[in-house]
Amino acid sequence: MEINGKKVDRRTVKTKKAIRKAFLKLIEEKDINEITIQNIADEADINRKTFYNYYNGIYQVLEEIENEILETFQQDLQTLNVQNYNELVCATFRKLADIFQSDVNLHRLFMQMGKNSVIMERLKKIILSHSEQFLSEFFQKNENAAELAREYCLSGVIAVFAQWLKSGQKIPVEELAHAVTLMSAGVIQSLSAQDLSLDTIASSNLLSKTQ
């Protein structure tokens, strides 16, 4: 069996899958700090020695899962051809929803870990790398204000997505993305050293010219 061009023993794949499945089930039931290696071993029907053959601890299991999520998300964003910040936010919501809704256990992990997970900060960094081209035009005069605005906007994107996912995605993703973009525009207008009017923002590449 090959994964990413490398030969992998089927037994290894099966065992690691069982360990990860056990971890995701347990994270739904208790805080990660309360989960023990023995808990995972019992749930996965393996012994502790087998666990340590593949992982050095519980947080390595979590890190591996998060790495796969982030790699998938990064690859998906790289294939996009978005023209403005609103389209990027909309695409971000869609891609994240596809990832977490494709596996009920990943959905539970995201809901359970919330702000305590390193994945949130890593998601922000990925989104930042793709949004910089749309936001940079407003940040030429005051980098301190720019840093505050970026943090506020990107934290808002992640927080809104988490709440949207938790509430059952009742609002259409396009409507949600547009609302987040308008809120971001308000923050940029307040913090930017440039004298931006709402008309200026509306005609910028934050929003689609057709809206």
GROMACS .gro file of N, CA and C in nm, residues 11 19 37 55 76 87 101 147-148 174 205:
model
   33
   11ARG      N    1  -0.106  -0.300   0.807
   11ARG     CA    2  -0.133  -0.314   0.951
   11ARG      C    3  -0.108  -0.184   1.025
   19ILE      N    4  -0.644   0.403   1.640
   19ILE     CA    5  -0.601   0.494   1.747
   19ILE      C    6  -0.667   0.630   1.729
   37ILE      N    7  -0.352   0.747   2.783
   37ILE     CA    8  -0.310   0.651   2.682
   37ILE      C    9  -0.388   0.521   2.699
   55TYR      N   10   0.299   0.663   1.828
   55TYR     CA   11   0.288   0.800   1.880
   55TYR      C   12   0.362   0.811   2.013
   76ASP      N   13  -0.673   2.306  -0.106
   76ASP     CA   14  -0.800   2.350  -0.165
   76ASP      C   15  -0.796   2.500  -0.197
   87GLU      N   16  -1.512   3.696  -0.187
   87GLU     CA   17  -1.507   3.563  -0.249
   87GLU      C   18  -1.416   3.469  -0.171
  101GLN      N   19  -1.761   1.859   0.764
  101GLN     CA   20  -1.887   1.788   0.749
  101GLN      C   21  -1.869   1.653   0.682
  147GLU      N   22  -0.189   4.555   1.174
  147GLU     CA   23  -0.178   4.431   1.252
  147GLU      C   24  -0.305   4.406   1.333
  148LEU      N   25  -0.358   4.513   1.392
  148LEU     CA   26  -0.482   4.499   1.469
  148LEU      C   27  -0.598   4.458   1.379
  174GLU      N   28  -2.302   3.231   0.123
  174GLU     CA   29  -2.274   3.357   0.054
  174GLU      C   30  -2.317   3.477   0.138
  205ASN      N   31  -1.140   4.624  -0.385
  205ASN     CA   32  -1.140   4.481  -0.408
  205ASN      C   33  -1.175   4.401  -0.283
   0.00000   0.00000   0.00000
